[in-house]
mmCIF file of C-alpha atoms and ligand atoms in Angstrom:
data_model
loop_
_atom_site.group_PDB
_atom_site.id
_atom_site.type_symbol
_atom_site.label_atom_id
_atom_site.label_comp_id
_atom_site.label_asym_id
_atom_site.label_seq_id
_atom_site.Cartn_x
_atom_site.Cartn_y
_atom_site.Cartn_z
ATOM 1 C CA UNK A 10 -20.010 21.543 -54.077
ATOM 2 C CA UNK A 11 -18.720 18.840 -51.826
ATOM 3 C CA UNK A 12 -19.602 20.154 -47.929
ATOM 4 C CA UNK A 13 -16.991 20.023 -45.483
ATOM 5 C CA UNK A 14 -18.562 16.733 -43.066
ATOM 6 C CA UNK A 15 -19.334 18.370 -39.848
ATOM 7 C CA UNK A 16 -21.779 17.299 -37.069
ATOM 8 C CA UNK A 17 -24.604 18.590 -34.850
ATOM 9 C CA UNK A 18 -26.911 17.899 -32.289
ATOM 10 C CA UNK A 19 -28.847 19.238 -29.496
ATOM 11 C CA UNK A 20 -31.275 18.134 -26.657
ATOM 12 C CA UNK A 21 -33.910 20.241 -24.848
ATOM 13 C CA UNK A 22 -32.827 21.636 -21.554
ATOM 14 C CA UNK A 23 -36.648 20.317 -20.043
ATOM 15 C CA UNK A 24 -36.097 17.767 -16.812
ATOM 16 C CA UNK A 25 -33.382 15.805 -16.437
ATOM 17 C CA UNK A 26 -32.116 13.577 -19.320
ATOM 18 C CA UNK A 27 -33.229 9.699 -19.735
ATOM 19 C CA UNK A 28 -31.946 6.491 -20.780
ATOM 20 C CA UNK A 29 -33.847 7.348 -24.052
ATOM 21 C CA UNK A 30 -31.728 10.028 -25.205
ATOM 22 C CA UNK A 31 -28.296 8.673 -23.707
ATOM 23 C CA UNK A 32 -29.342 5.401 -25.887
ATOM 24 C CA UNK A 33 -30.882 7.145 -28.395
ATOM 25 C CA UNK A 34 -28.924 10.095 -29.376
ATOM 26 C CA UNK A 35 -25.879 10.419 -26.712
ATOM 27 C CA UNK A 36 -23.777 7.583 -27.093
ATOM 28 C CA UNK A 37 -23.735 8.442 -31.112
ATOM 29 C CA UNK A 38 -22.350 11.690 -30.168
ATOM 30 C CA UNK A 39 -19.906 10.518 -27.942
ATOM 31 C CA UNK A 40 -18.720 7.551 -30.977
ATOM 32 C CA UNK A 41 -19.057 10.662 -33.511
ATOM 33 C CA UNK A 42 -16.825 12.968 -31.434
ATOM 34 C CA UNK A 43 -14.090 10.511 -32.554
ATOM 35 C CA UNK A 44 -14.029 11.414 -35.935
ATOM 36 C CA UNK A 45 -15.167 14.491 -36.701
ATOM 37 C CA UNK A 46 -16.000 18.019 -35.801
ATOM 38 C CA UNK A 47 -19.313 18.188 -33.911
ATOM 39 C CA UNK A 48 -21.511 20.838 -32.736
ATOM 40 C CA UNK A 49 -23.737 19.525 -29.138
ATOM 41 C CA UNK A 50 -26.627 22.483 -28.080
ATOM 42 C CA UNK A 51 -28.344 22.603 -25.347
ATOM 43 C CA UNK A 52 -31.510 24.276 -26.924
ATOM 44 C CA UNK A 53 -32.737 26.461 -24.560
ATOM 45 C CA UNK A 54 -35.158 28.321 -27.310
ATOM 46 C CA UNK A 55 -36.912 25.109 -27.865
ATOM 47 C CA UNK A 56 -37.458 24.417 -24.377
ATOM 48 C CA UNK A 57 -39.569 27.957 -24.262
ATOM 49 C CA UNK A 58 -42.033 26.604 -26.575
ATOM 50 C CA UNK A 59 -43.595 25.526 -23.754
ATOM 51 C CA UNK A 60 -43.695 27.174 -20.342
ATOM 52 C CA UNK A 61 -40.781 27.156 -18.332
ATOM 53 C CA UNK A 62 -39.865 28.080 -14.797
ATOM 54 C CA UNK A 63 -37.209 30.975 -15.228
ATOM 55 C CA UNK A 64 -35.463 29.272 -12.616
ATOM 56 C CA UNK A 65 -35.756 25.806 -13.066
ATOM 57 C CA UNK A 66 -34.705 26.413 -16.944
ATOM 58 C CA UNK A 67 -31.489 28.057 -15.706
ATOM 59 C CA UNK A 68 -30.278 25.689 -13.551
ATOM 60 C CA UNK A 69 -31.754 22.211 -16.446
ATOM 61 C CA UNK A 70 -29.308 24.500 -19.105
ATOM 62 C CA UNK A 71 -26.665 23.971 -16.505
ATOM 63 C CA UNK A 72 -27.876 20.298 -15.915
ATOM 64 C CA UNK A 73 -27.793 19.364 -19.145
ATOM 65 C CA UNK A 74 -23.958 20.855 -19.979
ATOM 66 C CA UNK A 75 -23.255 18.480 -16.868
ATOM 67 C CA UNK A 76 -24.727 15.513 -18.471
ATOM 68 C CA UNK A 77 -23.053 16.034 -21.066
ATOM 69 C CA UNK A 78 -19.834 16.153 -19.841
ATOM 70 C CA UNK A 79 -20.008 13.231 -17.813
ATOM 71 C CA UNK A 80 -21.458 10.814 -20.218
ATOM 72 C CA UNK A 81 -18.264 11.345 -22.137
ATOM 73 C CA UNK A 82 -18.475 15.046 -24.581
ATOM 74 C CA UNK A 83 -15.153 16.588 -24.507
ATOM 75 C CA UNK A 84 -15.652 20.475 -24.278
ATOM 76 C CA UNK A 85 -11.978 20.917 -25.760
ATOM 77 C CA UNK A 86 -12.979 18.239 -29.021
ATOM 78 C CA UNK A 87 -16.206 19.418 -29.126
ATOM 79 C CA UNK A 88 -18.349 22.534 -29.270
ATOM 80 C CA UNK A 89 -20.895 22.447 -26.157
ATOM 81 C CA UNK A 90 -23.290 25.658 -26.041
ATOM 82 C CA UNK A 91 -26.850 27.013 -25.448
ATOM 83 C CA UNK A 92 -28.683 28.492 -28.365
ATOM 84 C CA UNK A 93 -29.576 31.466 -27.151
ATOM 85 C CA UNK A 94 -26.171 32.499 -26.607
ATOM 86 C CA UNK A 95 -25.337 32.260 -30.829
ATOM 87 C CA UNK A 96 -27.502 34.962 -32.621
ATOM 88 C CA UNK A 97 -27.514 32.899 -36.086
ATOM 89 C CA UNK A 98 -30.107 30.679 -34.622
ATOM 90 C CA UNK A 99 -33.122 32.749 -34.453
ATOM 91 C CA UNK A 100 -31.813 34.842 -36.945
ATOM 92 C CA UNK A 101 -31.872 32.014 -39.464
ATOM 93 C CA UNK A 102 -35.102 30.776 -37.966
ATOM 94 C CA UNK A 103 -36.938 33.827 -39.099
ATOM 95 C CA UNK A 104 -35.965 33.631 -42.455
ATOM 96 C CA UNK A 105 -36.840 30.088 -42.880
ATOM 97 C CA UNK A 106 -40.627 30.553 -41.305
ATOM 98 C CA UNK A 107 -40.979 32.430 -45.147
ATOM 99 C CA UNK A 108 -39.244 29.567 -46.743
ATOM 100 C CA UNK A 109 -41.419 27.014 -44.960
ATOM 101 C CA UNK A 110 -44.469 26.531 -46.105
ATOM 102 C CA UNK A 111 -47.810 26.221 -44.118
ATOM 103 C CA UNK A 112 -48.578 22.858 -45.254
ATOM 104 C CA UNK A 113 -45.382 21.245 -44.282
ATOM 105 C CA UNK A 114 -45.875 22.650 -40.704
ATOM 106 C CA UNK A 115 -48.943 20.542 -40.677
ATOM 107 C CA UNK A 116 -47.780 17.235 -41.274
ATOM 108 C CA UNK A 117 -45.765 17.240 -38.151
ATOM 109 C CA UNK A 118 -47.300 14.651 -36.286
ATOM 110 C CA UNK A 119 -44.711 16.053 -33.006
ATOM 111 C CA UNK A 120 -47.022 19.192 -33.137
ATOM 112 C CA UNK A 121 -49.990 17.216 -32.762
ATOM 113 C CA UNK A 122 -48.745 15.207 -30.476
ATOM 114 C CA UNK A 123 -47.932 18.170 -27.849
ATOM 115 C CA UNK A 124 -50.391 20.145 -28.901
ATOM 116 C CA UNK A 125 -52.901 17.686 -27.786
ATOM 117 C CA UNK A 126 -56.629 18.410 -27.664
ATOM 118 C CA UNK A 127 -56.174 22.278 -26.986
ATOM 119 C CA UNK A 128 -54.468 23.337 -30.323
ATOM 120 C CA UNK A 129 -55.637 26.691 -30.250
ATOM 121 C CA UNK A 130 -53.852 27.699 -27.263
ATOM 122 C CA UNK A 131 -50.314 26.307 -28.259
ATOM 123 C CA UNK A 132 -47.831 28.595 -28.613
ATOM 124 C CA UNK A 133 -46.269 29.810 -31.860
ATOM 125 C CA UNK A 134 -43.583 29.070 -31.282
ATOM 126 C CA UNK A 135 -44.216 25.208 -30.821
ATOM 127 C CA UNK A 136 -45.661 25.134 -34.148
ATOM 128 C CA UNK A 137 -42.517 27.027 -35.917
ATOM 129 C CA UNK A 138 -40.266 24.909 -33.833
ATOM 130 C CA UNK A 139 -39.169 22.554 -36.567
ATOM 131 C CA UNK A 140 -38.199 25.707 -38.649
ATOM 132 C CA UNK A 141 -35.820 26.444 -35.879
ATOM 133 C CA UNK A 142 -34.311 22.814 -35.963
ATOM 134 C CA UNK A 143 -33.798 23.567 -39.350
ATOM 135 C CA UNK A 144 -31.896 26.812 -38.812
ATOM 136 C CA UNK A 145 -29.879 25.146 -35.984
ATOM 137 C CA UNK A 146 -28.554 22.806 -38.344
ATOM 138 C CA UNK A 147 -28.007 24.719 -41.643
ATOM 139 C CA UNK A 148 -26.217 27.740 -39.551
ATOM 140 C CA UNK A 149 -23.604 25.678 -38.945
ATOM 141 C CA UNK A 150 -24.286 24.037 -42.488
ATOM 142 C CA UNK A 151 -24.031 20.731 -40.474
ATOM 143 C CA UNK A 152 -24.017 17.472 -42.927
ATOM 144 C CA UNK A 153 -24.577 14.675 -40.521
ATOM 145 C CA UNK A 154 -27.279 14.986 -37.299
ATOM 146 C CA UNK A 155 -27.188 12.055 -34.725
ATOM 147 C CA UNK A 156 -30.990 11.910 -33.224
ATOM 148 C CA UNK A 157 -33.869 8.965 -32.157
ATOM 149 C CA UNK A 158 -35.609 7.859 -34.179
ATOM 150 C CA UNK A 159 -38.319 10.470 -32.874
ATOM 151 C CA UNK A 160 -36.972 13.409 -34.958
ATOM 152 C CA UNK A 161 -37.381 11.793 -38.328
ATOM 153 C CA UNK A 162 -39.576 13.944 -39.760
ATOM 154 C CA UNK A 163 -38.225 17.212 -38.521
ATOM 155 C CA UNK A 164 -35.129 16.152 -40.468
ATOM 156 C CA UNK A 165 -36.375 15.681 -43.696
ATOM 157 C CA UNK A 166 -38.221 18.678 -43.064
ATOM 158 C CA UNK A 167 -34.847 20.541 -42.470
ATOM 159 C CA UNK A 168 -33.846 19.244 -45.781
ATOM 160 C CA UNK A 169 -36.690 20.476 -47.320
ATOM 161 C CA UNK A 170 -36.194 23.797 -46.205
ATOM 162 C CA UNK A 171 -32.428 23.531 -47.366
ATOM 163 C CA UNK A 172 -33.415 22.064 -50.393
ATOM 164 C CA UNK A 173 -36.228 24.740 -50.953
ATOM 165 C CA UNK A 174 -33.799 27.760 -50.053
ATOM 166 C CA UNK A 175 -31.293 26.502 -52.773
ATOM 167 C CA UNK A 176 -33.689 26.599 -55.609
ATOM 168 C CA UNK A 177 -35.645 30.140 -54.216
ATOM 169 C CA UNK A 178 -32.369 32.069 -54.434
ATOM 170 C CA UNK A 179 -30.338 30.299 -57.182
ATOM 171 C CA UNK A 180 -29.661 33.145 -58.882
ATOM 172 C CA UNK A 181 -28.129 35.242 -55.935
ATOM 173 C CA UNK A 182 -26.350 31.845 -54.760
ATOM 174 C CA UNK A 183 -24.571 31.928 -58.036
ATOM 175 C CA UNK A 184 -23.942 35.458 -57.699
ATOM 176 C CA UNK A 185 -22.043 34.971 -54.582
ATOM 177 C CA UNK A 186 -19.909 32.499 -56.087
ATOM 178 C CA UNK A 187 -21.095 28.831 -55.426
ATOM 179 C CA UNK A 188 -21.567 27.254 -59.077
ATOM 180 C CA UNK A 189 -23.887 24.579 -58.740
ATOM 181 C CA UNK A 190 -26.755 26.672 -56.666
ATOM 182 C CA UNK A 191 -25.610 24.845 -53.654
ATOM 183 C CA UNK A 192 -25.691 27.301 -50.643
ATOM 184 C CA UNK A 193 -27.086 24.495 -47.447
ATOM 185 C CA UNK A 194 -26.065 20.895 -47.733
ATOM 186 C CA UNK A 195 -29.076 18.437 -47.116
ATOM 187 C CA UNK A 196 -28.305 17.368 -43.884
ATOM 188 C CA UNK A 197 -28.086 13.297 -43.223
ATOM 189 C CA UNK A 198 -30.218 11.906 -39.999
ATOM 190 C CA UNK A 199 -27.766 9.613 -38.115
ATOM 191 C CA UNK A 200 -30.314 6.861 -36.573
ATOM 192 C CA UNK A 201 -28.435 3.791 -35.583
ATOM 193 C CA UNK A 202 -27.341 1.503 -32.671
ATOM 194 C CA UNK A 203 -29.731 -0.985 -30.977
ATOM 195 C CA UNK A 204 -31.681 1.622 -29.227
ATOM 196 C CA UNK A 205 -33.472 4.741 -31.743
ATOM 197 C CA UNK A 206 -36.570 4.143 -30.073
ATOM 198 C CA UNK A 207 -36.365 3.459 -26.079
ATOM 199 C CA UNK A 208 -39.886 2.761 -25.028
ATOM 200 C CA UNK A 209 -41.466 3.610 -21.506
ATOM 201 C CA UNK A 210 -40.871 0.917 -18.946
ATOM 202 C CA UNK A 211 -44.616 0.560 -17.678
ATOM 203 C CA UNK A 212 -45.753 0.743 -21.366
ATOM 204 C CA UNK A 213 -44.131 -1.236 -24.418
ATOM 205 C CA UNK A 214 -45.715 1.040 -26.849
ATOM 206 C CA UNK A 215 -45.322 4.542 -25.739
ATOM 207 C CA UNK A 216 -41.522 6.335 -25.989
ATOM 208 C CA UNK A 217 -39.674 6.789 -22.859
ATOM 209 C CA UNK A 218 -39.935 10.455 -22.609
ATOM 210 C CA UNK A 219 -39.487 13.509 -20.151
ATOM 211 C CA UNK A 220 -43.137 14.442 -19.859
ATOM 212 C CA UNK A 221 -44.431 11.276 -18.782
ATOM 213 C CA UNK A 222 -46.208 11.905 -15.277
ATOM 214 C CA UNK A 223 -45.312 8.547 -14.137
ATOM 215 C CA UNK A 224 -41.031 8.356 -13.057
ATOM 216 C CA UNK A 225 -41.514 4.696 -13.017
ATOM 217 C CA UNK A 226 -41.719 4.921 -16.700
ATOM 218 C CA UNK A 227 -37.864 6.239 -17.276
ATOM 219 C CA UNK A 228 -34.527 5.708 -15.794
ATOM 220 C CA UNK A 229 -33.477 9.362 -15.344
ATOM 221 C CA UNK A 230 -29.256 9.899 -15.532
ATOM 222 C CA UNK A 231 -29.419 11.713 -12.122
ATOM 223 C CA UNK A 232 -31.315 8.512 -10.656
ATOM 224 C CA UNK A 233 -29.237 6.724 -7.767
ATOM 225 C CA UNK A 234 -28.655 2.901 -7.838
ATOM 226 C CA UNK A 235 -31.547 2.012 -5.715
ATOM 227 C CA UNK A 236 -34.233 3.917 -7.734
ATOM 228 C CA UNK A 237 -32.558 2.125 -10.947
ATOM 229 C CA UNK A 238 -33.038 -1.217 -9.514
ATOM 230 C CA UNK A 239 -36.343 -0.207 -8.603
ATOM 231 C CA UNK A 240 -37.273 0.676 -11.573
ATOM 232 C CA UNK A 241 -36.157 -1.678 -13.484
ATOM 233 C CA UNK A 242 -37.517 -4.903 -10.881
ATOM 234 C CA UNK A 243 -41.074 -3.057 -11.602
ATOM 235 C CA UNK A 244 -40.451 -2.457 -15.444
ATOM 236 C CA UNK A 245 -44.016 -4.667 -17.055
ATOM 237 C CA UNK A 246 -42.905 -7.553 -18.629
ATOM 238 C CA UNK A 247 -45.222 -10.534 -20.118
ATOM 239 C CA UNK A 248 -45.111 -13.859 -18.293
ATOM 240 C CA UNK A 249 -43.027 -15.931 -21.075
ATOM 241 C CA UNK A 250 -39.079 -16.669 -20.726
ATOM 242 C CA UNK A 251 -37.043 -14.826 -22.962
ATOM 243 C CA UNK A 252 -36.578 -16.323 -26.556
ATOM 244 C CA UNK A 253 -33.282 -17.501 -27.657
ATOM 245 C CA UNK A 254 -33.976 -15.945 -31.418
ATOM 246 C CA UNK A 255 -35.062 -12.484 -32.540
ATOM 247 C CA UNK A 256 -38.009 -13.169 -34.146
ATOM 248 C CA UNK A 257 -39.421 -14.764 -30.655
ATOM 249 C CA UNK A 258 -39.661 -10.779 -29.551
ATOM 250 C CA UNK A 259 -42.108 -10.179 -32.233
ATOM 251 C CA UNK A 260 -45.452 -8.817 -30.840
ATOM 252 C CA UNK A 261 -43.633 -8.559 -27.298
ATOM 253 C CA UNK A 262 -42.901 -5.048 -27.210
ATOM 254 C CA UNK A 263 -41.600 -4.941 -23.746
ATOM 255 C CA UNK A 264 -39.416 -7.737 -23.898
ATOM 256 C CA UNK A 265 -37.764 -6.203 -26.843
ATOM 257 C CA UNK A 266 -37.584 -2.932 -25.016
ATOM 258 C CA UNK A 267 -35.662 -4.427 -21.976
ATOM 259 C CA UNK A 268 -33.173 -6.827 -24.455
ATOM 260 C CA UNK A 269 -32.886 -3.517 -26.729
ATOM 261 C CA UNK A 270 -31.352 -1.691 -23.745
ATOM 262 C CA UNK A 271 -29.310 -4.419 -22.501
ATOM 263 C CA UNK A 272 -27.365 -4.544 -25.925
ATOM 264 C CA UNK A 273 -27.182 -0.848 -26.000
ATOM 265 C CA UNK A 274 -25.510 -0.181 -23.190
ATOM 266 C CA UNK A 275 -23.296 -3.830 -23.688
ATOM 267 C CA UNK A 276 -22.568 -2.627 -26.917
ATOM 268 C CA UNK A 277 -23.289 -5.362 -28.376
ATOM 269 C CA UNK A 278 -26.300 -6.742 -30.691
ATOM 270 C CA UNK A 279 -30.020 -7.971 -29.844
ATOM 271 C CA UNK A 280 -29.042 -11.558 -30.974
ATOM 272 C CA UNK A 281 -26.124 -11.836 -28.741
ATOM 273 C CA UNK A 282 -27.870 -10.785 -25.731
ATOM 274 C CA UNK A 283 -30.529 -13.366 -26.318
ATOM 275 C CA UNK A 284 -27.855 -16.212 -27.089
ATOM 276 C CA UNK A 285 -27.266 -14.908 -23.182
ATOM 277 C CA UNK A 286 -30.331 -15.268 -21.898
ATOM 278 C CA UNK A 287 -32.303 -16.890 -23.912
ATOM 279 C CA UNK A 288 -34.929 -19.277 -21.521
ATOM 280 C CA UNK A 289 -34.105 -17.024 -18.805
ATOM 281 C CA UNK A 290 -36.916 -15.865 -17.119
ATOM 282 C CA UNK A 291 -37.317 -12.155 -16.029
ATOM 283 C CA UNK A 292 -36.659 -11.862 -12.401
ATOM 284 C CA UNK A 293 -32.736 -12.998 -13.371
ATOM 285 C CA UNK A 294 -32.861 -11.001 -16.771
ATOM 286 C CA UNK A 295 -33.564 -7.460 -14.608
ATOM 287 C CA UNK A 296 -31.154 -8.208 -12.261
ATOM 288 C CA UNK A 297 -28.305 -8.797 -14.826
ATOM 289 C CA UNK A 298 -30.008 -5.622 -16.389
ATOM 290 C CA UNK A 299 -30.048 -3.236 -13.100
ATOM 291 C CA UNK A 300 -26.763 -4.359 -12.310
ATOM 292 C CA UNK A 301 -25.341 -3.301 -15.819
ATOM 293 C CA UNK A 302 -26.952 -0.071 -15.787
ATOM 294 C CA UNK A 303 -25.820 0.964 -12.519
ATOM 295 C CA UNK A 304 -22.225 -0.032 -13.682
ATOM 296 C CA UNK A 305 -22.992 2.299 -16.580
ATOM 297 C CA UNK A 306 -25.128 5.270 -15.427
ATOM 298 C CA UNK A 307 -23.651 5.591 -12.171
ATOM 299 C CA UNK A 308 -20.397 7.247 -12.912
ATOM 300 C CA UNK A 309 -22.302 9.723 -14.754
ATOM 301 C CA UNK A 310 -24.798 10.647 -12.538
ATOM 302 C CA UNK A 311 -22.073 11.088 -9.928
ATOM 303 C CA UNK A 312 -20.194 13.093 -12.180
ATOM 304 C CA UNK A 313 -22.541 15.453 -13.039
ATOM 305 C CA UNK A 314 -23.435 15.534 -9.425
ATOM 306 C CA UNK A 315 -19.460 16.698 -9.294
ATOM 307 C CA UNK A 316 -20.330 19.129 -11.932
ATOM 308 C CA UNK A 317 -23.123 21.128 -10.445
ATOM 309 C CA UNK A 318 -21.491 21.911 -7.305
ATOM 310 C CA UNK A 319 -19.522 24.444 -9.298
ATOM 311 C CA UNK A 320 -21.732 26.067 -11.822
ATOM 312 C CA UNK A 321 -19.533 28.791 -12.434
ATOM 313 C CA UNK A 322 -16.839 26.078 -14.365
ATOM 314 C CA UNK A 323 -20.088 25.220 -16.608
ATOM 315 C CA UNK A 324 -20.760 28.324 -17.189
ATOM 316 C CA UNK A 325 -16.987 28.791 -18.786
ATOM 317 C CA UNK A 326 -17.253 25.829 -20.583
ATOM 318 C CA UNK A 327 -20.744 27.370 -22.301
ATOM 319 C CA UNK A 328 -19.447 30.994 -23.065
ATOM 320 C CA UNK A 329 -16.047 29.006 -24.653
ATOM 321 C CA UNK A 330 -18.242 27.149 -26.715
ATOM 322 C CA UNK A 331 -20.654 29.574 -27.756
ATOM 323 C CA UNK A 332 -17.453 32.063 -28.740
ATOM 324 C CA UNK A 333 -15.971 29.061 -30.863
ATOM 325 C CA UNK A 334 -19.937 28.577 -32.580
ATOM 326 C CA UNK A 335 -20.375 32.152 -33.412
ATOM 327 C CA UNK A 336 -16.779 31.903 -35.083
ATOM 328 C CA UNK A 337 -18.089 28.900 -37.817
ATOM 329 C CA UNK A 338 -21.890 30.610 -37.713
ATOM 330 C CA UNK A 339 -21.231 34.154 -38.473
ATOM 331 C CA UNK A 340 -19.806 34.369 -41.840
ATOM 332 C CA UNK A 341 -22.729 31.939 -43.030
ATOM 333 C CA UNK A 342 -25.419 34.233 -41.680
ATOM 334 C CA UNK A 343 -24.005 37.311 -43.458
ATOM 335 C CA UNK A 344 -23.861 34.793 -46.493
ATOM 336 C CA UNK A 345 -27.375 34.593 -46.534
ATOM 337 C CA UNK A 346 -28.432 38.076 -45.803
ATOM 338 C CA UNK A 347 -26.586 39.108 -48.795
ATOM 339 C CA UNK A 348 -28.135 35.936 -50.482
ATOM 340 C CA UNK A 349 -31.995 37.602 -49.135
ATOM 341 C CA UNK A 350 -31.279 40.764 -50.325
ATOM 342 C CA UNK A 351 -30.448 42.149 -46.972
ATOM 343 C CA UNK A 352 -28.201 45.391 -46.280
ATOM 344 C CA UNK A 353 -25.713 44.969 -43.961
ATOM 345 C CA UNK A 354 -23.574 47.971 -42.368
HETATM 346 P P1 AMP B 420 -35.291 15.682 -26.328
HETATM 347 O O1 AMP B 420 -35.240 15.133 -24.971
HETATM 348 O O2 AMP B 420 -36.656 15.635 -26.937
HETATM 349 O O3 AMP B 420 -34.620 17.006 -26.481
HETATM 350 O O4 AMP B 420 -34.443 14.668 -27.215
HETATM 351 C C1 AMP B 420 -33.044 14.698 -27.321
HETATM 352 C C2 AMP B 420 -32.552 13.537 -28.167
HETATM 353 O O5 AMP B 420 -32.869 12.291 -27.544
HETATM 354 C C3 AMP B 420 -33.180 13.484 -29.568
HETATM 355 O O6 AMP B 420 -32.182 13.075 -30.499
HETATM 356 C C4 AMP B 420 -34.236 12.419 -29.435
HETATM 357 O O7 AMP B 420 -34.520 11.783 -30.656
HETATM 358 C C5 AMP B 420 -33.589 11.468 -28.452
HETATM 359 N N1 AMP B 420 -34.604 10.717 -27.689
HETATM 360 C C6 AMP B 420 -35.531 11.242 -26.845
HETATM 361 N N2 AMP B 420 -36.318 10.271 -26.326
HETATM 362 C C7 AMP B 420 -35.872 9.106 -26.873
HETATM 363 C C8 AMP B 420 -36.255 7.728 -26.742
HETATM 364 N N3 AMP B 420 -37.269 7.362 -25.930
HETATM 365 N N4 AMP B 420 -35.573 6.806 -27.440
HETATM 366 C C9 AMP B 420 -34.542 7.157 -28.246
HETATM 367 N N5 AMP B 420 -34.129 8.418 -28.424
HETATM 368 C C10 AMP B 420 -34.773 9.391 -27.741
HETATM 369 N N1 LIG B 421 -35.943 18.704 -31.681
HETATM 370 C C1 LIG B 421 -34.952 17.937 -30.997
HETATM 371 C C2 LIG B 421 -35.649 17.097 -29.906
HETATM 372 O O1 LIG B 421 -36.641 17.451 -29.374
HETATM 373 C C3 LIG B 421 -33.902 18.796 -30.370
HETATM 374 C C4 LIG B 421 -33.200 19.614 -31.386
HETATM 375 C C5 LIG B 421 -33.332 20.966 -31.582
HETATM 376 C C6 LIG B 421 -32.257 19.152 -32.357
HETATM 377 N N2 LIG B 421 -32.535 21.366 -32.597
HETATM 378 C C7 LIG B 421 -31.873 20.304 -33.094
HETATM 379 C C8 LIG B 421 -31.741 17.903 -32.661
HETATM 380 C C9 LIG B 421 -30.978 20.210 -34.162
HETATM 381 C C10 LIG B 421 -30.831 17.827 -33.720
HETATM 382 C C11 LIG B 421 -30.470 18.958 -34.461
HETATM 383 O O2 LIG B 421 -35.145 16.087 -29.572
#
């Protein structure tokens, strides 16, 4: 069976959101949103998999709808929601932790990664976490999933699990009427543009990321145009010009972060920028940089600034979407409880 193509996405509702995952994830959305139907979640039930301030998770889930909207999701075109509004998620979760198998969970070097040293004391929950992914996908029975480069593995775990929950119930798929045994699609990572892997700004090898203690590190999309400038004037850099060729950013990892950006947000590619600037040294290349990502981050942090002063309109704009996600979801969960061997009444 040929799956209808349908899109979805979601970012954690932990801190405010970077240049990393506007670069990274957003502005794929945003182009996807164009041509076909797409699913964006705030997922608040991943966010829990760590501790979160009650409060200060309400008002990120709120922060994050924002941010959305302003960097350019249409809540009429698309389908903006928190997960814990739409039942199917955990619902589906639960029945893919017994699909999943132990030793899957295991290779996920994201687990280790935020586990840390203390492994024992991480929550459930963060270990299961890609089994949720998985069910936030297939409830939808998304085909195509715009992410960095950073969620990789969770992906083809996701079609794994698919993959794995097609063969387990064959029989009772063909039962309910689909021929070829094909009950989930295999869902496609969508990992392009110049930018699937922003890095930190302080650190060339290390992802720009959320829970880095140092804010120098990121450009946040609530930052003001001062703090960008800032940030980008202190961003570590090596003491060569820029090279007029790609292969001149080889083994300069911060150089390639900084052009990587650049063309991201110009939309245009590596190459070009460096036909740009090219012998340029750094102090001009950051200012042409700081000035183009104030031209392009400013209007949205001022618009989700617009946003949040009425958080009762977001709030509309989440129960909407979460009405219009439990309309696709619902039939396909009661597809596979009949599929399990469920009861329903
Ligand atoms: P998260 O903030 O972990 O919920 O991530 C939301 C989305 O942003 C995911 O698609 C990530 O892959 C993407 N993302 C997060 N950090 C980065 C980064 N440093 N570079 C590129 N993409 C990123
Ligand atoms: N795990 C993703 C991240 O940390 C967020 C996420 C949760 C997601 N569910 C998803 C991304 C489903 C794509 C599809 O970035």
């Amino acid at each position: 069976m040929k799956f209808k193509e349908r899109v979805f996405s979601g970012m954690q509702p932990t801190g405010s959101l970077h240049l990393g995952n506007y670069l990274g994830a957003m502005l794929q959305w945003i182009e996807l949103q164009k041509t076909h139907e797409c699913i964006y979640c705030v997922v608040d039930m991943h966010a829990i998999t760590v501790w979160q301030d009650p409060d200060e998770l309400k008002s990120a889930i709120r922060q994050v709808t924002a941010a959305y909207i302003a960097s350019g999701l249409d809540p009429k075109r698309s389908i903006l929601f928190n997960q814990s509004e739409v039942a199917a998620h955990a619902e589906l979760a639960w029945i893919f932790n017994c699909v999943a198998r132990l030793g899957w969970l295991n290779r996920m070097t994201q687990f280790k990664e935020k586990a840390g040293k203390d492994r024992e004391n991480a929550s459930v929950g963060l270990y299961v976490y890609p089994n949720l992914m998985a069910a936030d996908i297939l409830a939808y029975r998304a085909t195509h999933v715009p992410v960095g480069d950073d969620q990789k593995q969770h992906l083809e775990l996701s079609r794994d699990i698919a993959q794995k929950f097609n063969n387990d119930f064959k029989q009772w798929i063909e039962k309910a009427g689909y021929v070829d045994g094909n009950f989930f699609p295999l869902p496609e990572p969508v990992i392009t543009g110049p930018a699937t892997r922003v890095m930190s700004l302080r650190d060339g090898t290390k992802k720009m990321s959320k829970s880095d203690p140092s804010d120098l590190s990121r450009i946040n999309l609530t930052d003001d145009a001062d703090t960008i400038a800032k940030k980008i004037q202190k961003a570590k850099t090596d003491p060569e010009p820029l090279p007029s060729e790609l292969k001149g950013l080889d083994g300069r990892p911060e150089a390639e972060n900084l052009v990587g950006i650049y063309a991201a947000l110009a939309g245009r590619s590596k190459a070009k920028v460096l036909e740009e600037f090219g012998g340029a040294q750094f102090s001009a290349f950051k200012k042409a940089l700081a000035e183009l990502c104030v031209e392009k981050l400013g209007p949205i942090a001022a618009e989700t600034k617009r946003l949040m002063a009425d958080p009762a309109e977001i709030d509309r704009v989440l129960a909407s979407g979460s009405e219009r996600a439990r309309v696709i979801a619902g039939p396909i969960i009661a597809e596979v409880k009949d599929v399990v061997g469920f009861v329903r009444s």
